[in-house]
Structure formats: structure tokens, C-alpha cells
Short mmCIF file of C-alpha atoms in Angstrom, two decimals:
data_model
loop_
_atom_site.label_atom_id
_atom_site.label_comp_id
_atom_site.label_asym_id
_atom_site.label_seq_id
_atom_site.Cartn_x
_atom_site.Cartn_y
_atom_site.Cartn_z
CA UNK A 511 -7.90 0.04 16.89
CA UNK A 512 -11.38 1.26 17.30
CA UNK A 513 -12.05 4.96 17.32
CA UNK A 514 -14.03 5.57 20.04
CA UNK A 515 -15.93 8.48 21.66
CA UNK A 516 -18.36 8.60 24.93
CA UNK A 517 -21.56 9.97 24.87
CA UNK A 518 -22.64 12.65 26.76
CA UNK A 519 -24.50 11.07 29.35
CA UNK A 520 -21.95 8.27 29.67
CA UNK A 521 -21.41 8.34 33.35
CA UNK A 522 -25.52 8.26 33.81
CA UNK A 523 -25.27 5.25 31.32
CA UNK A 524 -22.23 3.34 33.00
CA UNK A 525 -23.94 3.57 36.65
CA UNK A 526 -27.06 2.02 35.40
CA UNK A 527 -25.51 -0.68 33.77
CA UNK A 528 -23.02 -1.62 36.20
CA UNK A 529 -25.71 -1.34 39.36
CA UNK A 530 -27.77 -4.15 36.60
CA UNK A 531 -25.21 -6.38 36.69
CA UNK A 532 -24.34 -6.20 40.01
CA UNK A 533 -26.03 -9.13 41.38
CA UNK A 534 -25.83 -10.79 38.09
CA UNK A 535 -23.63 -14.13 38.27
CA UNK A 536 -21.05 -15.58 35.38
CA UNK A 537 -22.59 -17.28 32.65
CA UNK A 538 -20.94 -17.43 29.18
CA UNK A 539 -22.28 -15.37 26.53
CA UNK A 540 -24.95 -13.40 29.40
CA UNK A 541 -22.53 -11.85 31.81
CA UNK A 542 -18.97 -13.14 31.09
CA UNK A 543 -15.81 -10.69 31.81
CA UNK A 544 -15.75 -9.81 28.06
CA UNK A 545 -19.47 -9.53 27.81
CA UNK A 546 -19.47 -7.74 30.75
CA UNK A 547 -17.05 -5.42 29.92
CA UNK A 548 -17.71 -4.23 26.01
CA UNK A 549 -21.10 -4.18 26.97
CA UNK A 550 -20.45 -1.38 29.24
CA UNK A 551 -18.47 0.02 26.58
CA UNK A 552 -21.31 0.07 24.17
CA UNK A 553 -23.29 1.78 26.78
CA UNK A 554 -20.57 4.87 27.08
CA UNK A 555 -20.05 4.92 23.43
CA UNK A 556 -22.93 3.26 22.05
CA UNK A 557 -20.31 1.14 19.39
CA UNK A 558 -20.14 -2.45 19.68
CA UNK A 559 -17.01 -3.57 19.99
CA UNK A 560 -18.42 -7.44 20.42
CA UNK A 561 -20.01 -7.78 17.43
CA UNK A 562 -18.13 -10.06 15.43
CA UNK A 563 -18.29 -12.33 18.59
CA UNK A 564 -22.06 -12.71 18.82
CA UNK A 565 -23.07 -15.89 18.78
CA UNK A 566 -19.98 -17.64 18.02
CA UNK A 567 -19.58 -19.16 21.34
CA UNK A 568 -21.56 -20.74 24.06
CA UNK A 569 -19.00 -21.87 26.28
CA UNK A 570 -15.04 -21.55 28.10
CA UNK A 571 -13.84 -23.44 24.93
CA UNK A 572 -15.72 -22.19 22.35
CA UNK A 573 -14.91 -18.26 24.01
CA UNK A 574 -11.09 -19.54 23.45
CA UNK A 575 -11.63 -20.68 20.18
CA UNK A 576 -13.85 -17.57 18.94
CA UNK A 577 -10.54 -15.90 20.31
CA UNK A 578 -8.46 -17.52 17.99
CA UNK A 579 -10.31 -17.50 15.10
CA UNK A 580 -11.77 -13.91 14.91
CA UNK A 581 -9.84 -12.09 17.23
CA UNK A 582 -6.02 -12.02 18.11
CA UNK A 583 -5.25 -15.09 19.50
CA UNK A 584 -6.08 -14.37 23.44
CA UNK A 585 -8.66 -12.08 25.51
CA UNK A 586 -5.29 -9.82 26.15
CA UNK A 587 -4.29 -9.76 22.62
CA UNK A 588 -7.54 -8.91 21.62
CA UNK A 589 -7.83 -6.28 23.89
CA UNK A 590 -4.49 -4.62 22.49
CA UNK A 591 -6.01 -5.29 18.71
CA UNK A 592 -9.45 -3.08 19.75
CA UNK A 593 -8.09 -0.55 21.94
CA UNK A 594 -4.88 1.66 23.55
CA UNK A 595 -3.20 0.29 26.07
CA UNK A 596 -2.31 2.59 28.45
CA UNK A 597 -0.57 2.71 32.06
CA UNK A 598 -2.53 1.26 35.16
CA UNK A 599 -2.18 4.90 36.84
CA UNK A 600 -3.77 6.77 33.94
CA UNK A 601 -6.20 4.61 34.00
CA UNK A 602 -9.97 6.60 35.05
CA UNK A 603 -13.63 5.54 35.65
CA UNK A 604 -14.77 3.57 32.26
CA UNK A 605 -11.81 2.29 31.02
CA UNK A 606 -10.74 -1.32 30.87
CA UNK A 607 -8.39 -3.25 33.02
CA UNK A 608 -6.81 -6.54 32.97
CA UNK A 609 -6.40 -8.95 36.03
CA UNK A 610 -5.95 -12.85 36.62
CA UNK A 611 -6.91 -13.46 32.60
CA UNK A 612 -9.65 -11.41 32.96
CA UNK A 613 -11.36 -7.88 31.82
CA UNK A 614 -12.95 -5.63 33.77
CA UNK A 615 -14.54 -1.68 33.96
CA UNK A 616 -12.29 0.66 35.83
CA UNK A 617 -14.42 2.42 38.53
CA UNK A 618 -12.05 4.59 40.19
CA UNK A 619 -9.20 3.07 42.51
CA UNK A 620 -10.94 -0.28 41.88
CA UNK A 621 -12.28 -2.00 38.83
CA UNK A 622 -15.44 -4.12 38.66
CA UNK A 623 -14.88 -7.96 37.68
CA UNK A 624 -17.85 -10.56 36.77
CA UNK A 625 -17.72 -13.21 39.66
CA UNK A 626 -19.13 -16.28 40.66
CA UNK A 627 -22.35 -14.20 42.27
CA UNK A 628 -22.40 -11.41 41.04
CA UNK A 629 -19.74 -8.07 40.27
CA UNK A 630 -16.20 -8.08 42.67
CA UNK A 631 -14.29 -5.26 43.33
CA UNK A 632 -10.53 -5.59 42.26
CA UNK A 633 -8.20 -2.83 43.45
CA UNK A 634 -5.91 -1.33 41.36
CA UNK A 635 -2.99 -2.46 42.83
CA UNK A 636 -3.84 -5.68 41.07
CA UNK A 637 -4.23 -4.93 37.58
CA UNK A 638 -1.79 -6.54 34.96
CA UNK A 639 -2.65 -3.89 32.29
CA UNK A 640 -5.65 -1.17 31.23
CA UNK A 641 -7.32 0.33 27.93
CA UNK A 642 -8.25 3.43 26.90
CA UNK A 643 -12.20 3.73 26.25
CA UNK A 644 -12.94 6.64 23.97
#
């Protein structure tokens, strides 16, 4: 697990980046859910929890295979590997949460997901699972 802490000006830094990527559609290695996600996380914490994933895949089967081979097997399993898993009603603005395979950034009672055109709103009552971020 990755000790983590968040800055100071975190919330400052996760409003920017999340109103950037708003309109910003899916595209593998550019805006995909984990992108997405640990990219907000290196803008609360500024640690990069992606590193070691950087340019090892430019695609849905490459992602899966980069999963296998440097991290644990799955996105989910991964997830578990890198941070705490904690319950879907502790669970606060910044933190990471799990839903139909994919990860998104806890904003309150909803969580923002990379879609087709751009970020979707996800309610909690949703999410499969959620992560502690610092």
C-alpha cells in the first residue's frame, strides 16, 4: 500500500482538475477511468501512483495485460494492492470508488466516472467498493 498524504491546497487542486476533464471524452492512456482517476490523485497528493504503468499500454487489451503483468491481476485488485479499501459510506470527496469495472473520484454523494463525452456522475448508491486517498 502506498502511503499517502494530501496537500494543502488539495481541494483547490482536485476542482481544477476535475472541471479540465469534464468535457474531456475516453481515450486510452489520455483520459481513461484509471488515468483519470490516479491522475487526480497525483494532483491531491502530488505522488504518482501510475507510474509503473506509463507507457505500457495503448489500448483495452494492452490496459488488461499491463494489469496482469505489473499490477495485481485486475483494475480492482490493483486498486486493493495501492490503497485501503474502505466502506462505500465512509467514503468523502477525493477518494476512489469502484462501479461497473470501473474507477472513479468520489465527489460527495456522487462520484465522477470518464464517459463516452466527457465526466458522468455516478451516485453512490451504485458503487461496488471505495479507497482511501491519503
Amino acid at each position: 500500500m502506498i502511503e499517502l498524504s494530501r496537500l494543502s491546497d488539495w481541494e483547490t487542486r482536485l476542482g481544477t482538475y476535475i472541471e479540465s476533464k469534464r468535457d474531456e471524452p475516453f481515450a486510452y492512456v489520455v483520459n481513461d477511468c484509471f488515468c483519470f482517476s490516479l491522475g487526480a490523485v497525483l494532483e491531491m497528493t502530488g505522488t504518482d501512483c501510475m507510474l509503473e504503468f506509463r507507457g505500457k499500454y495503448s489500448n483495452e487489451f494492452g490496459s488488461l495485460r499491463a494489469l496482469k503483468e505489473i499490477g495485481q491481476g485486475d483494475l480492482e485488485s490493483t486498486l486493493d494492492y495501492k490503497f485501503p479499501v474502505i466502506d462505500i459510506g465512509q467514503a468523502q470527496r477525493g477518494d476512489l470508488a469502484f462501479f461497473d469495472g470501473s474507477v472513479g473520484v468520489v465527489a460527495g454523494s456522487f462520484a465522477w466516472f470518464v464517459g463516452q463525452q466527457g465526466l458522468e456522475r455516478v451516485p453512490r448508491e451504485f458503487w461496488d467498493k471505495c479507497w482511501r486517498v491519503g
